[in-house]
């Protein structure tokens, strides 16, 4: 498990993750596993990061090009930062080498304050498929704590209103 964790962390770094964290916790009724990553993205000049564009690019395997059947695309209000786009669904992902795993995923795209084209994508995933509602509640709680902080430690406002 630790080798796989290291492999996932290395892959996240190679793909540009700013932060990667995970948990594997053994409870009396089973093992809970989840991980999260944060990526910085910039919208290419002349394009917009709309929900359809976001949906087409997040969690769609290049081999099939098909979105997960349970995909849900929404917007959410994160009080400290404002509106964010959210994509959830069950995705099949290459874990390591030749191992594929099905994961509950939540991608939340947060606009960077003061930037017209900068976003942070918070990706959370768990293989605990039977705990779908609980996992999504946990992921929502995690992303709801998202905040931007200025260099001097103050909280920055939503898009276009940095302090």
Short mmCIF file of N, CA and C in Angstrom, two decimals:
data_model
loop_
_atom_site.label_atom_id
_atom_site.label_comp_id
_atom_site.label_asym_id
_atom_site.label_seq_id
_atom_site.Cartn_x
_atom_site.Cartn_y
_atom_site.Cartn_z
N UNK A 1 0.83 -1.19 0.00
CA UNK A 1 0.00 0.00 0.00
C UNK A 1 0.87 1.26 0.00
N UNK A 2 1.95 1.24 0.79
CA UNK A 2 2.83 2.41 0.83
C UNK A 2 3.55 2.61 -0.51
N UNK A 3 3.94 1.50 -1.17
CA UNK A 3 4.57 1.62 -2.49
C UNK A 3 3.60 2.25 -3.48
N UNK A 4 2.34 1.81 -3.46
CA UNK A 4 1.35 2.38 -4.36
C UNK A 4 1.11 3.86 -4.04
N UNK A 5 1.08 4.20 -2.76
CA UNK A 5 0.92 5.59 -2.35
C UNK A 5 2.04 6.47 -2.88
N UNK A 6 3.27 5.97 -2.77
CA UNK A 6 4.42 6.72 -3.30
C UNK A 6 4.32 6.86 -4.82
N UNK A 7 3.89 5.79 -5.50
CA UNK A 7 3.76 5.84 -6.96
C UNK A 7 2.69 6.86 -7.37
N UNK A 8 1.58 6.89 -6.65
CA UNK A 8 0.51 7.86 -6.95
C UNK A 8 1.02 9.28 -6.72
N UNK A 9 1.75 9.50 -5.63
CA UNK A 9 2.29 10.83 -5.32
C UNK A 9 3.28 11.27 -6.38
N UNK A 10 4.16 10.37 -6.82
CA UNK A 10 5.11 10.71 -7.88
C UNK A 10 4.39 11.06 -9.18
N UNK A 11 3.36 10.27 -9.52
CA UNK A 11 2.60 10.54 -10.74
C UNK A 11 1.89 11.89 -10.65
N UNK A 12 1.36 12.21 -9.47
CA UNK A 12 0.70 13.50 -9.28
C UNK A 12 1.68 14.64 -9.51
N UNK A 13 2.86 14.52 -8.98
CA UNK A 13 3.89 15.56 -9.14
C UNK A 13 4.27 15.71 -10.62
N UNK A 14 4.42 14.56 -11.32
CA UNK A 14 4.76 14.60 -12.75
C UNK A 14 3.67 15.29 -13.57
N UNK A 15 2.43 15.19 -13.10
CA UNK A 15 1.31 15.80 -13.82
C UNK A 15 1.01 17.22 -13.32
N UNK A 16 1.88 17.76 -12.49
CA UNK A 16 1.77 19.17 -12.10
C UNK A 16 1.00 19.45 -10.83
N UNK A 17 0.76 18.45 -10.00
CA UNK A 17 0.04 18.69 -8.75
C UNK A 17 0.83 19.62 -7.84
N UNK A 18 0.13 20.62 -7.28
CA UNK A 18 0.74 21.51 -6.30
C UNK A 18 0.74 20.86 -4.92
N UNK A 19 -0.26 20.00 -4.70
CA UNK A 19 -0.44 19.34 -3.41
C UNK A 19 -1.07 17.98 -3.66
N UNK A 20 -0.60 16.99 -2.96
CA UNK A 20 -1.21 15.65 -3.01
C UNK A 20 -1.20 15.09 -1.60
N UNK A 21 -2.34 14.56 -1.17
CA UNK A 21 -2.45 13.98 0.17
C UNK A 21 -3.43 12.82 0.10
N UNK A 22 -3.31 11.92 1.04
CA UNK A 22 -4.22 10.78 1.06
C UNK A 22 -4.35 10.19 2.44
N UNK A 23 -5.30 9.28 2.55
CA UNK A 23 -5.51 8.57 3.81
C UNK A 23 -5.87 7.13 3.54
N UNK A 24 -5.43 6.27 4.40
CA UNK A 24 -5.84 4.86 4.42
C UNK A 24 -6.06 4.54 5.89
N UNK A 25 -7.32 4.40 6.26
CA UNK A 25 -7.67 4.20 7.66
C UNK A 25 -8.46 2.92 7.82
N UNK A 26 -8.01 2.06 8.72
CA UNK A 26 -8.68 0.79 8.97
C UNK A 26 -9.70 0.96 10.10
N UNK A 27 -10.96 0.68 9.79
CA UNK A 27 -12.04 0.71 10.77
C UNK A 27 -12.47 -0.73 11.03
N UNK A 28 -13.28 -0.95 12.05
CA UNK A 28 -13.71 -2.31 12.37
C UNK A 28 -14.50 -2.94 11.23
N UNK A 29 -15.19 -2.12 10.43
CA UNK A 29 -15.99 -2.69 9.33
C UNK A 29 -15.32 -2.54 7.96
N UNK A 30 -14.04 -2.16 7.91
CA UNK A 30 -13.34 -2.12 6.64
C UNK A 30 -12.33 -1.00 6.53
N UNK A 31 -11.72 -0.91 5.36
CA UNK A 31 -10.67 0.06 5.08
C UNK A 31 -11.26 1.23 4.31
N UNK A 32 -10.98 2.45 4.76
CA UNK A 32 -11.36 3.65 4.02
C UNK A 32 -10.12 4.25 3.41
N UNK A 33 -10.19 4.51 2.10
CA UNK A 33 -9.07 5.12 1.40
C UNK A 33 -9.58 6.30 0.59
N UNK A 34 -8.79 7.35 0.52
CA UNK A 34 -9.12 8.51 -0.30
C UNK A 34 -7.85 9.31 -0.52
N UNK A 35 -7.87 10.09 -1.60
CA UNK A 35 -6.75 11.00 -1.82
C UNK A 35 -7.27 12.28 -2.45
N UNK A 36 -6.45 13.30 -2.34
CA UNK A 36 -6.79 14.59 -2.93
C UNK A 36 -5.57 15.23 -3.54
N UNK A 37 -5.82 16.02 -4.59
CA UNK A 37 -4.75 16.73 -5.26
C UNK A 37 -5.26 18.11 -5.67
N UNK A 38 -4.35 19.07 -5.75
CA UNK A 38 -4.69 20.41 -6.21
C UNK A 38 -3.77 20.73 -7.39
N UNK A 39 -4.38 21.17 -8.49
CA UNK A 39 -3.66 21.53 -9.70
C UNK A 39 -3.95 22.98 -10.05
N UNK A 40 -2.96 23.71 -10.56
CA UNK A 40 -3.17 25.06 -11.09
C UNK A 40 -3.33 24.93 -12.60
N UNK A 41 -4.37 25.57 -13.14
CA UNK A 41 -4.58 25.56 -14.58
C UNK A 41 -4.83 26.99 -15.06
N UNK A 42 -4.45 27.24 -16.29
CA UNK A 42 -4.69 28.53 -16.92
C UNK A 42 -5.44 28.28 -18.21
N UNK A 43 -6.52 29.03 -18.40
CA UNK A 43 -7.30 28.90 -19.62
C UNK A 43 -6.49 29.47 -20.78
N UNK A 44 -6.37 28.70 -21.88
CA UNK A 44 -5.63 29.22 -23.04
C UNK A 44 -6.27 30.49 -23.57
N UNK A 45 -5.45 31.38 -24.14
CA UNK A 45 -5.94 32.64 -24.69
C UNK A 45 -7.05 32.38 -25.71
N UNK A 46 -8.11 33.17 -25.61
CA UNK A 46 -9.22 33.05 -26.54
C UNK A 46 -10.23 31.97 -26.20
N UNK A 47 -10.05 31.28 -25.08
CA UNK A 47 -10.98 30.23 -24.68
C UNK A 47 -11.56 30.55 -23.31
N UNK A 48 -12.69 29.93 -23.02
CA UNK A 48 -13.30 30.08 -21.70
C UNK A 48 -13.37 28.71 -21.03
N UNK A 49 -13.31 28.71 -19.73
CA UNK A 49 -13.44 27.47 -18.97
C UNK A 49 -14.90 27.36 -18.54
N UNK A 50 -15.74 26.87 -19.45
CA UNK A 50 -17.17 26.72 -19.17
C UNK A 50 -17.42 25.31 -18.64
N UNK A 51 -18.61 25.09 -18.07
CA UNK A 51 -18.94 23.75 -17.57
C UNK A 51 -18.85 22.68 -18.65
N UNK A 52 -19.35 22.90 -19.88
CA UNK A 52 -19.19 21.85 -20.90
C UNK A 52 -17.73 21.56 -21.24
N UNK A 53 -16.90 22.60 -21.31
CA UNK A 53 -15.48 22.39 -21.60
C UNK A 53 -14.83 21.62 -20.45
N UNK A 54 -15.12 22.02 -19.24
CA UNK A 54 -14.58 21.36 -18.06
C UNK A 54 -14.99 19.89 -18.03
N UNK A 55 -16.27 19.64 -18.25
CA UNK A 55 -16.78 18.27 -18.22
C UNK A 55 -16.11 17.39 -19.26
N UNK A 56 -15.85 17.96 -20.43
CA UNK A 56 -15.24 17.17 -21.50
C UNK A 56 -13.80 16.80 -21.19
N UNK A 57 -13.15 17.55 -20.30
CA UNK A 57 -11.74 17.31 -20.05
C UNK A 57 -11.44 16.59 -18.74
N UNK A 58 -12.39 16.56 -17.82
CA UNK A 58 -12.13 15.92 -16.52
C UNK A 58 -12.70 14.51 -16.48
N UNK A 59 -11.83 13.56 -16.19
CA UNK A 59 -12.28 12.21 -15.93
C UNK A 59 -12.77 11.43 -17.12
N UNK A 60 -12.41 11.84 -18.33
CA UNK A 60 -12.82 11.10 -19.52
C UNK A 60 -11.61 10.34 -20.04
N UNK A 61 -11.67 9.00 -20.01
CA UNK A 61 -10.52 8.22 -20.49
C UNK A 61 -10.27 8.46 -21.97
N UNK A 62 -9.01 8.64 -22.34
CA UNK A 62 -8.70 8.89 -23.73
C UNK A 62 -8.98 7.68 -24.60
N UNK A 63 -8.94 6.49 -24.04
CA UNK A 63 -9.19 5.28 -24.84
C UNK A 63 -10.63 5.22 -25.35
N UNK A 64 -11.59 5.58 -24.48
CA UNK A 64 -13.00 5.49 -24.88
C UNK A 64 -13.59 6.85 -25.24
N UNK A 65 -13.11 7.91 -24.61
CA UNK A 65 -13.66 9.23 -24.85
C UNK A 65 -15.05 9.42 -24.29
N UNK A 66 -15.51 8.48 -23.47
CA UNK A 66 -16.88 8.54 -22.93
C UNK A 66 -16.84 8.98 -21.47
N UNK A 67 -17.74 9.89 -21.14
CA UNK A 67 -17.86 10.35 -19.74
C UNK A 67 -18.54 9.27 -18.92
N UNK A 68 -18.26 9.22 -17.62
CA UNK A 68 -18.95 8.25 -16.75
C UNK A 68 -20.46 8.46 -16.81
N UNK A 69 -21.22 7.36 -16.76
CA UNK A 69 -22.69 7.43 -16.85
C UNK A 69 -23.30 8.19 -15.68
N UNK A 70 -22.65 8.16 -14.52
CA UNK A 70 -23.21 8.84 -13.35
C UNK A 70 -22.65 10.25 -13.16
N UNK A 71 -22.06 10.82 -14.20
CA UNK A 71 -21.46 12.14 -14.11
C UNK A 71 -22.52 13.19 -13.80
N UNK A 72 -22.18 14.08 -12.85
CA UNK A 72 -23.04 15.22 -12.50
C UNK A 72 -22.18 16.48 -12.59
N UNK A 73 -22.69 17.48 -13.29
CA UNK A 73 -21.98 18.75 -13.45
C UNK A 73 -22.83 19.82 -12.79
N UNK A 74 -22.23 20.52 -11.84
CA UNK A 74 -22.98 21.55 -11.10
C UNK A 74 -22.06 22.74 -10.83
N UNK A 75 -22.67 23.76 -10.27
CA UNK A 75 -21.87 24.84 -9.70
C UNK A 75 -22.17 24.85 -8.20
N UNK A 76 -21.20 25.24 -7.43
CA UNK A 76 -21.35 25.29 -5.99
C UNK A 76 -20.89 26.65 -5.50
N UNK A 77 -21.42 27.05 -4.37
CA UNK A 77 -21.00 28.31 -3.76
C UNK A 77 -20.07 27.99 -2.60
N UNK A 78 -18.83 28.36 -2.74
CA UNK A 78 -17.86 28.20 -1.65
C UNK A 78 -17.75 29.58 -1.00
N UNK A 79 -18.39 29.77 0.16
CA UNK A 79 -18.51 31.12 0.74
C UNK A 79 -17.23 31.95 0.74
N UNK A 80 -16.07 31.37 1.06
CA UNK A 80 -14.88 32.22 1.08
C UNK A 80 -14.40 32.66 -0.31
N UNK A 81 -14.78 31.93 -1.38
CA UNK A 81 -14.23 32.25 -2.70
C UNK A 81 -15.29 32.48 -3.77
N UNK A 82 -16.55 32.17 -3.51
CA UNK A 82 -17.61 32.39 -4.49
C UNK A 82 -17.98 31.13 -5.26
N UNK A 83 -18.49 31.33 -6.48
CA UNK A 83 -18.95 30.22 -7.32
C UNK A 83 -17.78 29.40 -7.84
N UNK A 84 -18.00 28.08 -7.88
CA UNK A 84 -17.01 27.15 -8.43
C UNK A 84 -17.77 26.08 -9.21
N UNK A 85 -17.12 25.52 -10.19
CA UNK A 85 -17.71 24.43 -10.97
C UNK A 85 -17.33 23.10 -10.34
N UNK A 86 -18.27 22.15 -10.39
CA UNK A 86 -18.00 20.84 -9.79
C UNK A 86 -18.46 19.73 -10.73
N UNK A 87 -17.60 18.72 -10.88
CA UNK A 87 -17.91 17.54 -11.67
C UNK A 87 -17.70 16.32 -10.78
N UNK A 88 -18.75 15.48 -10.64
CA UNK A 88 -18.63 14.24 -9.87
C UNK A 88 -18.97 13.05 -10.75
N UNK A 89 -18.48 11.89 -10.39
CA UNK A 89 -18.81 10.67 -11.11
C UNK A 89 -17.86 9.55 -10.73
N UNK A 90 -18.19 8.34 -11.17
CA UNK A 90 -17.35 7.17 -10.93
C UNK A 90 -16.46 7.00 -12.15
N UNK A 91 -15.16 7.08 -11.95
CA UNK A 91 -14.19 6.99 -13.03
C UNK A 91 -13.31 5.77 -12.88
N UNK A 92 -12.87 5.23 -13.98
CA UNK A 92 -11.88 4.16 -13.97
C UNK A 92 -10.54 4.80 -14.28
N UNK A 93 -9.58 4.60 -13.38
CA UNK A 93 -8.29 5.26 -13.47
C UNK A 93 -7.17 4.25 -13.37
N UNK A 94 -6.11 4.47 -14.10
CA UNK A 94 -4.91 3.63 -14.00
C UNK A 94 -4.21 4.01 -12.72
N UNK A 95 -4.10 3.07 -11.79
CA UNK A 95 -3.48 3.34 -10.50
C UNK A 95 -1.97 3.24 -10.62
N UNK A 96 -1.49 2.08 -10.99
CA UNK A 96 -0.06 1.88 -11.22
C UNK A 96 0.09 0.81 -12.28
N UNK A 97 1.15 0.91 -13.05
CA UNK A 97 1.48 -0.11 -14.04
C UNK A 97 0.30 -0.65 -14.80
N UNK A 98 -0.19 -1.82 -14.39
CA UNK A 98 -1.28 -2.47 -15.09
C UNK A 98 -2.54 -2.62 -14.22
N UNK A 99 -2.64 -1.80 -13.19
CA UNK A 99 -3.78 -1.88 -12.27
C UNK A 99 -4.73 -0.71 -12.49
N UNK A 100 -5.97 -1.03 -12.88
CA UNK A 100 -7.02 -0.02 -13.00
C UNK A 100 -7.93 -0.13 -11.79
N UNK A 101 -8.49 0.99 -11.37
CA UNK A 101 -9.37 1.00 -10.21
C UNK A 101 -10.53 1.96 -10.49
N UNK A 102 -11.72 1.61 -10.00
CA UNK A 102 -12.88 2.49 -10.10
C UNK A 102 -12.90 3.38 -8.87
N UNK A 103 -13.10 4.68 -9.10
CA UNK A 103 -13.05 5.66 -8.02
C UNK A 103 -14.25 6.58 -8.08
N UNK A 104 -14.75 6.94 -6.90
CA UNK A 104 -15.68 8.05 -6.80
C UNK A 104 -14.83 9.30 -6.88
N UNK A 105 -15.18 10.23 -7.76
CA UNK A 105 -14.36 11.42 -7.92
C UNK A 105 -15.18 12.69 -7.80
N UNK A 106 -14.53 13.73 -7.32
CA UNK A 106 -15.11 15.07 -7.28
C UNK A 106 -14.01 16.04 -7.69
N UNK A 107 -14.25 16.76 -8.79
CA UNK A 107 -13.34 17.80 -9.27
C UNK A 107 -14.03 19.14 -9.05
N UNK A 108 -13.42 20.03 -8.28
CA UNK A 108 -13.97 21.36 -8.05
C UNK A 108 -12.99 22.38 -8.60
N UNK A 109 -13.48 23.21 -9.53
CA UNK A 109 -12.63 24.20 -10.18
C UNK A 109 -12.91 25.57 -9.58
N UNK A 110 -11.89 26.14 -8.94
CA UNK A 110 -12.04 27.38 -8.18
C UNK A 110 -11.31 28.51 -8.90
N UNK A 111 -12.02 29.61 -9.23
CA UNK A 111 -11.35 30.76 -9.87
C UNK A 111 -10.35 31.41 -8.91
N UNK A 112 -9.20 31.78 -9.44
CA UNK A 112 -8.18 32.46 -8.64
C UNK A 112 -8.53 33.94 -8.57
N UNK A 113 -8.59 34.52 -7.37
CA UNK A 113 -8.91 35.95 -7.23
C UNK A 113 -7.94 36.83 -8.01
N UNK A 114 -8.51 37.84 -8.69
CA UNK A 114 -7.69 38.79 -9.42
C UNK A 114 -7.16 38.28 -10.74
N UNK A 115 -7.55 37.08 -11.16
CA UNK A 115 -7.08 36.51 -12.41
C UNK A 115 -8.28 36.19 -13.30
N UNK A 116 -8.19 36.57 -14.56
CA UNK A 116 -9.28 36.27 -15.49
C UNK A 116 -9.19 34.85 -16.03
N UNK A 117 -8.00 34.24 -15.98
CA UNK A 117 -7.84 32.94 -16.60
C UNK A 117 -7.19 31.88 -15.71
N UNK A 118 -7.02 32.16 -14.43
CA UNK A 118 -6.38 31.22 -13.53
C UNK A 118 -7.38 30.48 -12.65
N UNK A 119 -7.17 29.18 -12.50
CA UNK A 119 -8.05 28.33 -11.70
C UNK A 119 -7.22 27.32 -10.93
N UNK A 120 -7.75 26.90 -9.79
CA UNK A 120 -7.20 25.75 -9.09
C UNK A 120 -8.25 24.65 -9.18
N UNK A 121 -7.81 23.44 -9.52
CA UNK A 121 -8.70 22.29 -9.60
C UNK A 121 -8.38 21.40 -8.40
N UNK A 122 -9.37 21.21 -7.54
CA UNK A 122 -9.24 20.33 -6.38
C UNK A 122 -9.89 19.00 -6.77
N UNK A 123 -9.08 17.95 -6.87
CA UNK A 123 -9.56 16.63 -7.25
C UNK A 123 -9.48 15.71 -6.04
N UNK A 124 -10.61 15.12 -5.70
CA UNK A 124 -10.68 14.18 -4.58
C UNK A 124 -11.23 12.86 -5.11
N UNK A 125 -10.70 11.73 -4.60
CA UNK A 125 -11.13 10.43 -5.11
C UNK A 125 -11.04 9.37 -4.02
N UNK A 126 -11.92 8.36 -4.15
CA UNK A 126 -11.94 7.25 -3.19
C UNK A 126 -12.43 5.99 -3.90
N UNK A 127 -11.81 4.84 -3.62
CA UNK A 127 -12.29 3.58 -4.18
C UNK A 127 -13.45 2.97 -3.38
N UNK A 128 -13.89 3.64 -2.33
CA UNK A 128 -14.95 3.10 -1.46
C UNK A 128 -16.33 3.33 -2.08
N UNK A 129 -16.62 2.65 -3.19
CA UNK A 129 -17.85 2.85 -3.95
C UNK A 129 -19.12 2.67 -3.12
N UNK A 130 -19.21 1.69 -2.21
CA UNK A 130 -20.45 1.52 -1.43
C UNK A 130 -20.75 2.71 -0.51
N UNK A 131 -19.77 3.55 -0.25
CA UNK A 131 -19.96 4.70 0.64
C UNK A 131 -20.18 6.00 -0.14
N UNK A 132 -20.77 5.89 -1.31
CA UNK A 132 -20.93 7.01 -2.23
C UNK A 132 -21.41 8.30 -1.55
N UNK A 133 -22.54 8.26 -0.86
CA UNK A 133 -23.10 9.47 -0.25
C UNK A 133 -22.17 10.04 0.81
N UNK A 134 -21.63 9.16 1.65
CA UNK A 134 -20.74 9.61 2.72
C UNK A 134 -19.46 10.21 2.15
N UNK A 135 -18.91 9.58 1.10
CA UNK A 135 -17.68 10.07 0.49
C UNK A 135 -17.92 11.45 -0.13
N UNK A 136 -19.02 11.61 -0.87
CA UNK A 136 -19.29 12.91 -1.48
C UNK A 136 -19.57 13.98 -0.42
N UNK A 137 -20.23 13.60 0.68
CA UNK A 137 -20.42 14.56 1.78
C UNK A 137 -19.07 15.00 2.36
N UNK A 138 -18.16 14.04 2.55
CA UNK A 138 -16.82 14.35 3.06
C UNK A 138 -16.08 15.26 2.08
N UNK A 139 -16.11 14.92 0.79
CA UNK A 139 -15.42 15.72 -0.21
C UNK A 139 -15.99 17.13 -0.28
N UNK A 140 -17.32 17.26 -0.16
CA UNK A 140 -17.94 18.58 -0.17
C UNK A 140 -17.48 19.38 1.05
N UNK A 141 -17.40 18.73 2.21
CA UNK A 141 -16.95 19.42 3.42
C UNK A 141 -15.50 19.90 3.27
N UNK A 142 -14.67 19.07 2.65
CA UNK A 142 -13.26 19.45 2.45
C UNK A 142 -13.16 20.66 1.53
N UNK A 143 -13.84 20.62 0.38
CA UNK A 143 -13.73 21.73 -0.56
C UNK A 143 -14.41 22.99 -0.03
N UNK A 144 -15.37 22.84 0.86
CA UNK A 144 -16.04 24.02 1.44
C UNK A 144 -15.14 24.81 2.37
N UNK A 145 -14.02 24.24 2.77
CA UNK A 145 -13.07 24.95 3.63
C UNK A 145 -12.02 25.70 2.81
N UNK A 146 -12.09 25.60 1.48
CA UNK A 146 -11.10 26.21 0.60
C UNK A 146 -11.07 27.72 0.78
N UNK A 147 -9.86 28.27 0.88
CA UNK A 147 -9.67 29.70 1.01
C UNK A 147 -8.39 30.11 0.31
N UNK A 148 -8.38 31.34 -0.18
CA UNK A 148 -7.15 31.93 -0.69
C UNK A 148 -6.62 32.85 0.40
N UNK A 149 -5.33 32.80 0.63
CA UNK A 149 -4.70 33.62 1.65
C UNK A 149 -3.60 34.44 0.98
N UNK A 150 -3.53 35.72 1.29
CA UNK A 150 -2.51 36.59 0.72
C UNK A 150 -1.17 36.31 1.40
N UNK A 151 -0.11 36.86 0.84
CA UNK A 151 1.23 36.64 1.38
C UNK A 151 1.36 37.11 2.82
N UNK A 152 0.55 38.12 3.21
CA UNK A 152 0.63 38.61 4.58
C UNK A 152 -0.35 37.90 5.51
N UNK A 153 -0.97 36.80 5.02
CA UNK A 153 -1.82 35.99 5.88
C UNK A 153 -3.29 36.35 5.90
N UNK A 154 -3.68 37.40 5.18
CA UNK A 154 -5.10 37.77 5.15
C UNK A 154 -5.83 36.92 4.13
N UNK A 155 -7.12 36.72 4.36
CA UNK A 155 -7.94 35.96 3.42
C UNK A 155 -8.27 36.83 2.22
N UNK A 156 -8.06 36.30 1.02
CA UNK A 156 -8.39 37.02 -0.21
C UNK A 156 -9.85 36.75 -0.55
N UNK A 157 -10.50 37.72 -1.19
CA UNK A 157 -11.89 37.57 -1.58
C UNK A 157 -12.05 36.72 -2.82
N UNK A 158 -13.28 36.67 -3.34
CA UNK A 158 -13.59 35.90 -4.53
C UNK A 158 -12.99 36.55 -5.77
N UNK A 159 -13.33 35.98 -6.94
CA UNK A 159 -12.78 36.43 -8.23
C UNK A 159 -12.85 37.94 -8.37
N UNK A 160 -11.72 38.52 -8.70
CA UNK A 160 -11.66 39.94 -8.98
C UNK A 160 -11.63 40.84 -7.75
N UNK A 161 -11.60 40.28 -6.55
CA UNK A 161 -11.61 41.14 -5.37
C UNK A 161 -10.52 40.77 -4.39
N UNK A 162 -9.27 40.64 -4.87
CA UNK A 162 -8.21 40.33 -3.91
C UNK A 162 -8.00 41.49 -2.96
N UNK A 163 -7.64 41.19 -1.74
CA UNK A 163 -7.37 42.25 -0.76
C UNK A 163 -5.90 42.39 -0.50
#
